[in-house]
Short mmCIF file of C-alpha atoms in Angstrom, two decimals:
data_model
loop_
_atom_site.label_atom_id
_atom_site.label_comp_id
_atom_site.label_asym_id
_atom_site.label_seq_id
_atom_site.Cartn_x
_atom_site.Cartn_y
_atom_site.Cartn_z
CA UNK A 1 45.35 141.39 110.51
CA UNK A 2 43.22 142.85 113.45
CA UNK A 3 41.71 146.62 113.39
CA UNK A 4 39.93 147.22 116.94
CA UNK A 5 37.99 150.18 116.77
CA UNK A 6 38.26 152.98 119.42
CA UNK A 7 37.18 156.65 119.88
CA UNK A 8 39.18 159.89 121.58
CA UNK A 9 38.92 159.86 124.89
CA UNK A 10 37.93 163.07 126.94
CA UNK A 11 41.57 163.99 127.32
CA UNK A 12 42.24 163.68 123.94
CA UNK A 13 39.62 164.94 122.43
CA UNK A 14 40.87 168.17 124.64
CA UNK A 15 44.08 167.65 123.31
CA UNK A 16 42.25 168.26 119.64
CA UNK A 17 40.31 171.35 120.68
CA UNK A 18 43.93 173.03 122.20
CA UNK A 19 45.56 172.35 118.92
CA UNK A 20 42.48 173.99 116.94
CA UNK A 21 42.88 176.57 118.88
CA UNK A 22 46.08 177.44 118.27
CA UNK A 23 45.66 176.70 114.63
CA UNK A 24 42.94 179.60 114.62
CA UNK A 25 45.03 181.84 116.31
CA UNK A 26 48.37 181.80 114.49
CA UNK A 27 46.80 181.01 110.83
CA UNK A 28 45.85 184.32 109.37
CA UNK A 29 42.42 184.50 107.79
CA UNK A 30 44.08 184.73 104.18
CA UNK A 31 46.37 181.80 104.98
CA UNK A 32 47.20 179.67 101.94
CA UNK A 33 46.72 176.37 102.82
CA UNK A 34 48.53 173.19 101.27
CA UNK A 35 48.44 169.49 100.61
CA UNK A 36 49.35 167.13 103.03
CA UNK A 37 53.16 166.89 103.50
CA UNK A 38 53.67 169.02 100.35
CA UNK A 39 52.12 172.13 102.22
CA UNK A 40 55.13 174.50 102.67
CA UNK A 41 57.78 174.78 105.18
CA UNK A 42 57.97 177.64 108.15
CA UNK A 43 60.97 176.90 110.81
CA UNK A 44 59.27 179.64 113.15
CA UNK A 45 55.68 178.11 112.70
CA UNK A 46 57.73 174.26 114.21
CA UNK A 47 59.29 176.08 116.44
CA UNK A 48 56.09 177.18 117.87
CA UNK A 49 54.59 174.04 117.93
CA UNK A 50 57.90 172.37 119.63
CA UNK A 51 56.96 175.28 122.44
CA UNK A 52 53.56 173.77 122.92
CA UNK A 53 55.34 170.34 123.77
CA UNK A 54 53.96 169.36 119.73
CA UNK A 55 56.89 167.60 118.15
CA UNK A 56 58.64 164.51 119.61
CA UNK A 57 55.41 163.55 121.28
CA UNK A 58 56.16 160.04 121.81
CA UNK A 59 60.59 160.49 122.46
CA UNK A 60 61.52 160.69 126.34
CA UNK A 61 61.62 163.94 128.21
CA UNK A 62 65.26 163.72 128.78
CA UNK A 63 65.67 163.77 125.05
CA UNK A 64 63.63 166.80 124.66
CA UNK A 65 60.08 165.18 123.77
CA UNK A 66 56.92 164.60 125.67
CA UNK A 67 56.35 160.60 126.61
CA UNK A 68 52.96 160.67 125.45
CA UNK A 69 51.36 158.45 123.19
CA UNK A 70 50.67 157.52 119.53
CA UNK A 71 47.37 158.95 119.69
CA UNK A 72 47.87 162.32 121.07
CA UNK A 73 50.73 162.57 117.87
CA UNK A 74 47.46 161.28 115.74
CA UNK A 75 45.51 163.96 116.61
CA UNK A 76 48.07 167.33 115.98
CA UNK A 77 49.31 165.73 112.76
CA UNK A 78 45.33 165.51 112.30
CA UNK A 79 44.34 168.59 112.93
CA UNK A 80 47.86 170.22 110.96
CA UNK A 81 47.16 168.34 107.84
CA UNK A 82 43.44 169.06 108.03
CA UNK A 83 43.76 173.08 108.01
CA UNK A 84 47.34 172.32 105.27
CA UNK A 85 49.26 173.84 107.82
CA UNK A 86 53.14 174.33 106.86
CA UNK A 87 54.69 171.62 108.30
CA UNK A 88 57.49 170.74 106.05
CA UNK A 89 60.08 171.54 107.93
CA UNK A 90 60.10 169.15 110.94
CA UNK A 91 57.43 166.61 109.47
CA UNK A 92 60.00 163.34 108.34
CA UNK A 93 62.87 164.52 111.58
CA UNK A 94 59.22 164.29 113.80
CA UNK A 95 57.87 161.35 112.32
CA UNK A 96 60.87 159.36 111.53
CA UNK A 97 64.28 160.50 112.02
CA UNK A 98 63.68 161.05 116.04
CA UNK A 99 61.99 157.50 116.85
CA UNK A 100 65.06 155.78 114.17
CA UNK A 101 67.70 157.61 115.90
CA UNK A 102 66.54 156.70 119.85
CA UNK A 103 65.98 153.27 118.64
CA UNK A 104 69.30 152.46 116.69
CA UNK A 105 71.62 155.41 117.47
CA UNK A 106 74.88 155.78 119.98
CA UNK A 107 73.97 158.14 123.07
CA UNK A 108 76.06 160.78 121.64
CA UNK A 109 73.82 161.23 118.51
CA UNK A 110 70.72 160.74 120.94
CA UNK A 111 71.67 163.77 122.56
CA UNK A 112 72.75 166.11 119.54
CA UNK A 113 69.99 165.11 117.15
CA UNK A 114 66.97 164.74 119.16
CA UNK A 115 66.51 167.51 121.29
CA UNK A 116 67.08 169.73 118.22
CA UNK A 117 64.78 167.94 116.52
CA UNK A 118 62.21 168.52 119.31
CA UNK A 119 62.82 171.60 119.46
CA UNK A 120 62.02 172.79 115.98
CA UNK A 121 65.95 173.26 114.79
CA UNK A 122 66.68 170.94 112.18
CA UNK A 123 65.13 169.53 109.54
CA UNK A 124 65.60 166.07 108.05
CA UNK A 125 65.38 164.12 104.16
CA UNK A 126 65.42 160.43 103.68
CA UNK A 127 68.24 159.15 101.67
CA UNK A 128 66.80 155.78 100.34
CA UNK A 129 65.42 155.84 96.72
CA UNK A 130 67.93 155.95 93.96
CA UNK A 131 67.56 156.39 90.32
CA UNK A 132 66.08 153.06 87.97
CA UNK A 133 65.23 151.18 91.07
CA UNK A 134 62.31 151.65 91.68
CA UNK A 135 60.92 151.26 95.71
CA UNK A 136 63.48 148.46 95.65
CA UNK A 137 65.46 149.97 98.18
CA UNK A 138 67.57 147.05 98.31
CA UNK A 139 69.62 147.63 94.75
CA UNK A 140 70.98 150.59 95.78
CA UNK A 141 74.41 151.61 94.53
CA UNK A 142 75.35 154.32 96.31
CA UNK A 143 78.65 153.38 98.42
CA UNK A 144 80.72 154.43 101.29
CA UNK A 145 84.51 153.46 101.11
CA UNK A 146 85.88 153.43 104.45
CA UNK A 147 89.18 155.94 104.98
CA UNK A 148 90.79 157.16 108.39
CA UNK A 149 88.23 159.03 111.03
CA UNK A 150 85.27 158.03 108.24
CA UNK A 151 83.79 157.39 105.56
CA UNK A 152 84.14 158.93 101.88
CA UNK A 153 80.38 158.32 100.29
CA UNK A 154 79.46 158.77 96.44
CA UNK A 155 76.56 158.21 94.61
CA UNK A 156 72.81 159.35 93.73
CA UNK A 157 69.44 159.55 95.48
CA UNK A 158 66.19 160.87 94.09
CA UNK A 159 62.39 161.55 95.26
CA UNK A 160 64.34 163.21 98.22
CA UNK A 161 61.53 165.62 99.63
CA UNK A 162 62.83 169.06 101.00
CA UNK A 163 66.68 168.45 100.82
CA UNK A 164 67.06 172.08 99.51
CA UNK A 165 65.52 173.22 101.92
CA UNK A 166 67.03 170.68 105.42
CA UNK A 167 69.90 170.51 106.88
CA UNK A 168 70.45 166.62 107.27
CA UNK A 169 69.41 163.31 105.52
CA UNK A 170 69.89 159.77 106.49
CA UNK A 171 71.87 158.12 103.37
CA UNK A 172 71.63 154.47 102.86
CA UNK A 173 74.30 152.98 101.24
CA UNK A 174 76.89 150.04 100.83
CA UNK A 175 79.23 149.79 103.52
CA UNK A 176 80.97 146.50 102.81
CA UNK A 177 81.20 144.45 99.09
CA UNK A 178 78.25 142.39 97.69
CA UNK A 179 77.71 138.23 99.16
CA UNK A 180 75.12 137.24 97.35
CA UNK A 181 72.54 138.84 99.81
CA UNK A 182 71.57 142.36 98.43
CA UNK A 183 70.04 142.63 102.04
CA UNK A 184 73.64 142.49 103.66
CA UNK A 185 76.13 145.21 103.42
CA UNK A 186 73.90 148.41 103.74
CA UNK A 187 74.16 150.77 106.35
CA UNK A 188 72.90 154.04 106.99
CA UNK A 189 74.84 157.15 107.05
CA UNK A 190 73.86 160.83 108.61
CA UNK A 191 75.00 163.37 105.65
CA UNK A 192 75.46 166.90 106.27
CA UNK A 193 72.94 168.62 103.13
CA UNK A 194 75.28 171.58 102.81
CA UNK A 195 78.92 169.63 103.22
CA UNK A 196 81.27 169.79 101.13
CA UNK A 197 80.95 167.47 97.72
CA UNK A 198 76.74 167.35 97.98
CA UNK A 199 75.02 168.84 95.58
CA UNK A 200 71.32 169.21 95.27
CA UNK A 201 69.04 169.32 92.35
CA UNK A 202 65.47 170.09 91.93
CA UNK A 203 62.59 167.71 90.84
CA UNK A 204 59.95 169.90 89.52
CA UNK A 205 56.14 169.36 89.22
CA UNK A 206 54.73 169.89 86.17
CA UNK A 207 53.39 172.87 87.74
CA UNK A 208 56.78 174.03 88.18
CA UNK A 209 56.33 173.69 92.19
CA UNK A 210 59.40 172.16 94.05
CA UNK A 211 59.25 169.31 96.55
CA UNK A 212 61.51 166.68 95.05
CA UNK A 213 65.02 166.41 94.42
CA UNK A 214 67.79 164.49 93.36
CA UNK A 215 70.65 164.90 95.75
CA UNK A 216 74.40 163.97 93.85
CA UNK A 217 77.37 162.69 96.34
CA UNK A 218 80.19 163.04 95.32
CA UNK A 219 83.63 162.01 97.97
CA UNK A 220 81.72 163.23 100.79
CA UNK A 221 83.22 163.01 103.82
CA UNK A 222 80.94 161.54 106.55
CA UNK A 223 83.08 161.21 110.09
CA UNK A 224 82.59 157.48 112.19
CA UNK A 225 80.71 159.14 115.00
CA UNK A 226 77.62 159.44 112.24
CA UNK A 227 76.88 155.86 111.40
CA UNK A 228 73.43 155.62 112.21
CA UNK A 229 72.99 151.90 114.43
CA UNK A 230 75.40 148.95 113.40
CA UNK A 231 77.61 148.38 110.23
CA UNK A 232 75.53 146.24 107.82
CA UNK A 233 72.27 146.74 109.93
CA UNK A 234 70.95 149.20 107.24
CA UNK A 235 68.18 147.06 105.70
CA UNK A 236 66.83 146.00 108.95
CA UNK A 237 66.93 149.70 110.29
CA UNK A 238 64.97 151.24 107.37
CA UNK A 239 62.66 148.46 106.56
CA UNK A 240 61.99 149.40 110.67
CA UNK A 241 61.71 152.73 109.93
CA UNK A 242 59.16 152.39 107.46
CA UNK A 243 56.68 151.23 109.84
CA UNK A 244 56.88 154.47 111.23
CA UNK A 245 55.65 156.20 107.90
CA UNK A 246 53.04 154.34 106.71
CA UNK A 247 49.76 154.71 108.82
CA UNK A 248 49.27 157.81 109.95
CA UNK A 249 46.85 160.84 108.70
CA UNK A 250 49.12 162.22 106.30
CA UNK A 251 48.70 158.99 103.99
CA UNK A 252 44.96 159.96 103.73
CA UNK A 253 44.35 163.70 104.59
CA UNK A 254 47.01 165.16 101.01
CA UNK A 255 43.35 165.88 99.73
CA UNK A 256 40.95 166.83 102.51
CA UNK A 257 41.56 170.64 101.25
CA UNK A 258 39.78 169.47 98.13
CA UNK A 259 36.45 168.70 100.06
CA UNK A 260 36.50 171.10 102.52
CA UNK A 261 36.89 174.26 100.17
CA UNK A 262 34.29 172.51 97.71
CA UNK A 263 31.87 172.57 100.46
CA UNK A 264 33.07 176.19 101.28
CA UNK A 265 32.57 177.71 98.04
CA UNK A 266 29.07 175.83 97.20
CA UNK A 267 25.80 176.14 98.52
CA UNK A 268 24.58 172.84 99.77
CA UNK A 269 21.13 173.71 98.31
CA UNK A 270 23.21 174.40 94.89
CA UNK A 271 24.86 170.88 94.55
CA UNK A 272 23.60 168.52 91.84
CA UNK A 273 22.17 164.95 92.78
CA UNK A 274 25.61 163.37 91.26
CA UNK A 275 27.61 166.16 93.29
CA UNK A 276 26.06 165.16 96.77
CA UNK A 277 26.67 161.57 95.72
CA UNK A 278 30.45 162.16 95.50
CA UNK A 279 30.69 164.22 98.94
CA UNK A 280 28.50 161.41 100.54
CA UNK A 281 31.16 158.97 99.33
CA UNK A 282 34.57 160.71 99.70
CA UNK A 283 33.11 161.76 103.21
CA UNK A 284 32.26 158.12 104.18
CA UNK A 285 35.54 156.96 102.82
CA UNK A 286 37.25 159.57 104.95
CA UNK A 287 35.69 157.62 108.12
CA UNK A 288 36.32 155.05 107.39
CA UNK A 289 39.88 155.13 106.65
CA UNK A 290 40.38 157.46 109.38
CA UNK A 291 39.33 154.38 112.03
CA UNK A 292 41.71 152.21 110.53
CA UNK A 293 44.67 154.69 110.93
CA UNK A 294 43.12 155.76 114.70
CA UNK A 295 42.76 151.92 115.36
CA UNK A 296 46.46 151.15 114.77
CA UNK A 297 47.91 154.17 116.48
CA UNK A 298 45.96 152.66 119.80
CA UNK A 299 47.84 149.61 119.31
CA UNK A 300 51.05 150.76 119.11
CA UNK A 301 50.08 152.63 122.12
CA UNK A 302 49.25 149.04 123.33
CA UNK A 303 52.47 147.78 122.95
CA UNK A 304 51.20 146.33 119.36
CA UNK A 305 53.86 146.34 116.32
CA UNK A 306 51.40 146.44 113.61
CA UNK A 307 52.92 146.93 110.19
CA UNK A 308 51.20 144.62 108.09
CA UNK A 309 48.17 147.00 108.89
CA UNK A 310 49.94 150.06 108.58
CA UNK A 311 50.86 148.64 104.69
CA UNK A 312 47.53 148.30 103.97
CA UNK A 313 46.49 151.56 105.24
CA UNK A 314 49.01 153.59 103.31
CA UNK A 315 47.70 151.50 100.39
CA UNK A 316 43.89 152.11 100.72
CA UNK A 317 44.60 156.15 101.80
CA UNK A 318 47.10 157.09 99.03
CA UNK A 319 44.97 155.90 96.64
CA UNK A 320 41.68 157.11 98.46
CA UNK A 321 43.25 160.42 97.79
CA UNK A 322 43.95 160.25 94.29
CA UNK A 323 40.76 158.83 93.78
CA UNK A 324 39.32 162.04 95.34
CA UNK A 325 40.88 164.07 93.11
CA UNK A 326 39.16 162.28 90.17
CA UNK A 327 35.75 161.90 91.67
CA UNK A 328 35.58 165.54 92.36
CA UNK A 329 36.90 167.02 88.70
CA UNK A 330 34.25 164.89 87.61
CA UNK A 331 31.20 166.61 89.09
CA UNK A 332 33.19 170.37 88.42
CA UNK A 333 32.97 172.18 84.88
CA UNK A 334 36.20 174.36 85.74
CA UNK A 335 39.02 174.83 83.59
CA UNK A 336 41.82 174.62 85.75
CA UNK A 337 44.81 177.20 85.94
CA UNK A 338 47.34 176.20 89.00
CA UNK A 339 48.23 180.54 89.38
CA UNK A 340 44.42 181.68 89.29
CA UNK A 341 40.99 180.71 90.70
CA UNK A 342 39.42 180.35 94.23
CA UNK A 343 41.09 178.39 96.82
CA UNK A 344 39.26 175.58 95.81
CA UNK A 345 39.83 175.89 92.33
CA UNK A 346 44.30 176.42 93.13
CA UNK A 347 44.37 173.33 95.34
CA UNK A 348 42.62 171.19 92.73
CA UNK A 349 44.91 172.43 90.11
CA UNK A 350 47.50 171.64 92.23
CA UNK A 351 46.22 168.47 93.35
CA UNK A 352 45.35 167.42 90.13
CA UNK A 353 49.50 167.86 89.08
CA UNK A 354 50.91 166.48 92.57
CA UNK A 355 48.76 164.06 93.31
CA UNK A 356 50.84 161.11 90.75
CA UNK A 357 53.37 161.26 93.39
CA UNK A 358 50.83 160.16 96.64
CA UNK A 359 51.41 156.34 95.60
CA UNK A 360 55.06 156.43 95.44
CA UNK A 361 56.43 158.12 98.80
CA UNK A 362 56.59 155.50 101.55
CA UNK A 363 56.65 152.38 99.11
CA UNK A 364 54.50 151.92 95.90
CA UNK A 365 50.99 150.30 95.55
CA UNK A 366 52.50 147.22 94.31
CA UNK A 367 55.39 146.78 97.32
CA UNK A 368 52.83 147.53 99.91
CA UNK A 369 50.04 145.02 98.51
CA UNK A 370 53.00 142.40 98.49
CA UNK A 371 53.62 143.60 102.10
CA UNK A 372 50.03 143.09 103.01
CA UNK A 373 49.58 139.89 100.95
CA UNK A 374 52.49 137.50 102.73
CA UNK A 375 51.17 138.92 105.88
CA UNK A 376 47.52 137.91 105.25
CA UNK A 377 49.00 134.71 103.83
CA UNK A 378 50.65 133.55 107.06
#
């Protein structure tokens, strides 16, 4: 396990200045910001930042993206997540969908999906967890029985962020009857959110806010042309896709809001000896962390495949940020209230509800230790 550090260069650190920028100039002064990938969704705020050549950063130009690097992809999602910019509705498609579909798909789906993608026009969910299994992704029961022209698919997935609100997810399921091999069998499916026989529930937060939801399949019809990569390659493709999820700022930035409006809304000569001890520490933590994410984004960019790294990132940040959440309702006598209070006072409310959830998107604590554990071990 290897973490070189590095720094911005001069490009890119003009690269974070252009997106700051723009940040300034199309986030209205009484802008409610968010957490992390839980911050809202605005198709005409994407769409915007597909325009300024933001989204499919690292996908070929003739597929609608950029060809630029891991890095310069860092830094936007950086500076988005930083200010809780809306960027629910081409986050997972941006992050995930794009680089699975160019890597696995036919040429025809390479040239519907993507450049919609890049563009800002459709929106993505992930179809993997399913209910009482856990993160094992392998046990799942949903199943596609194969009839003329397609496939007819039933079953249940759950923890799927933003299906009420996208139009696609990526479904895994079983394709062909169990061998013995859980791993064998699974393939992945592109499902049509508003076809015919899906139905979508929410998953509420205690707060009552909606990110979740459980998404019920029930003999829908999913045509040949949208297998996604290779019958029976499903386990390989999303344990792949994974990788692409699990190192970047949004596994540590869900609570920067939290610091950054504490700071706003206190005096620094006001702070108690115990409450500049806790910014001293969740600021240093926030370097630190940040270097390890930066460090493996260079590699990639290096031609490095580092996803033993990236498990042990997503480990240390998602629990960095609920541990930011406690640190800082320690050193606060507020009562919270999530419809009422300063900004600062709203997002810690809200953290304080949604921030269970920061350990289970992208694979638990425990699978990602195990993860990082065989890879230290070898």
């Amino acid at each position: 396990m290897k973490f070189t550090p590095t720094v911005l260069t001069e490009e890119e650190e003009r690269l974070r200045d252009d997106v700051r920028e723009f940040l300034a100039a199309e986030l209205p002064p009484d802008f409610r910001p968010g957490l992390g990938m839980g911050a809202g969704a605005n198709r005409e705020f994407s769409k915007k930042l597909a325009a300024r050549g933001w989204l499919g950063m690292a996908v070929p130009k003739e597929y609608g993206g950029q060809a630029r690097t891991a890095v310069d992809r860092f830094i936007v999602t950086e500076e988005l997540l930083s200010r809780g910019a809306p960027l629910g509705a081409h986050f997972v498609a941006d992050r995930q969908t794009a680089p699975t579909i160019m890597k696995f798909g036919t040429e025809e789906q390479r040239r519907y999906f993507v450049p919609k993608i890049t563009a800002g026009e459709l929106a993505f969910s992930l179809g993997m967890s399913e209910p009482d299994s856990g993160s094992d992704l392998s046990s799942v029961r949903t199943a596609g029985t194969k009839v003329e022209g397609g496939w007819l698919l039933n079953g249940t997935k759950v923890w799927t962020s933003g299906a009420h609100q996208n139009d696609y997810f990526a479904v895994l399921c079983r394709t062909s009857p169990f061998d013995g091999d859980r791993h064998n069998g699974l393939s992945q499916l592109i499902v049509d959110l508003r076809a015919e026989g899906v139905t979508v529930n929410p998953i509420p937060f205690l707060d009552g806010g909606h990110h979740f939801n459980e998404v019920v399949l029930k003999d829908v019809f999913v045509p040949d042309d949208r297998v996604l990569g290779e019958l029976g390659s499903g386990w390989m493709q999303v344990t792949s896709e994974l990788a692409y999820e699990r190192s970047g700022p949004d596994r540590f930035l869900s609570t920067f809001g939290l610091l950054k409006y504490f700071l706003a809304e206190h005096e620094p000569s006001s702070l108690s000896s115990e409450q500049q001890r806790v910014v001293g520490q969740i600021t240093a933590r926030y370097w630190t962390i940040r270097q390890l994410s930066l460090s493996i984004a260079r590699t990639i960019d290096e031609g490095g495949a580092p996803a033993i790294e990236a498990a042990l990132v997503k480990d240390i940040g998602t629990k960095f940020e609920q541990q930011t959440i406690a640190l800082i309702r320690d050193v606060v006598d507020i009562e919270l209230d999530p419809h009422q209070g300063s900004m600062f006072e709203l997002l810690l409310a809200e953290a304080t509800l949604s921030g269970p959830s920061f350990t289970l998107r992208g694979g638990t604590t425990e699978v990602l230790r195990s993860v990082a554990s065989k890879g230290l071990a070898k």
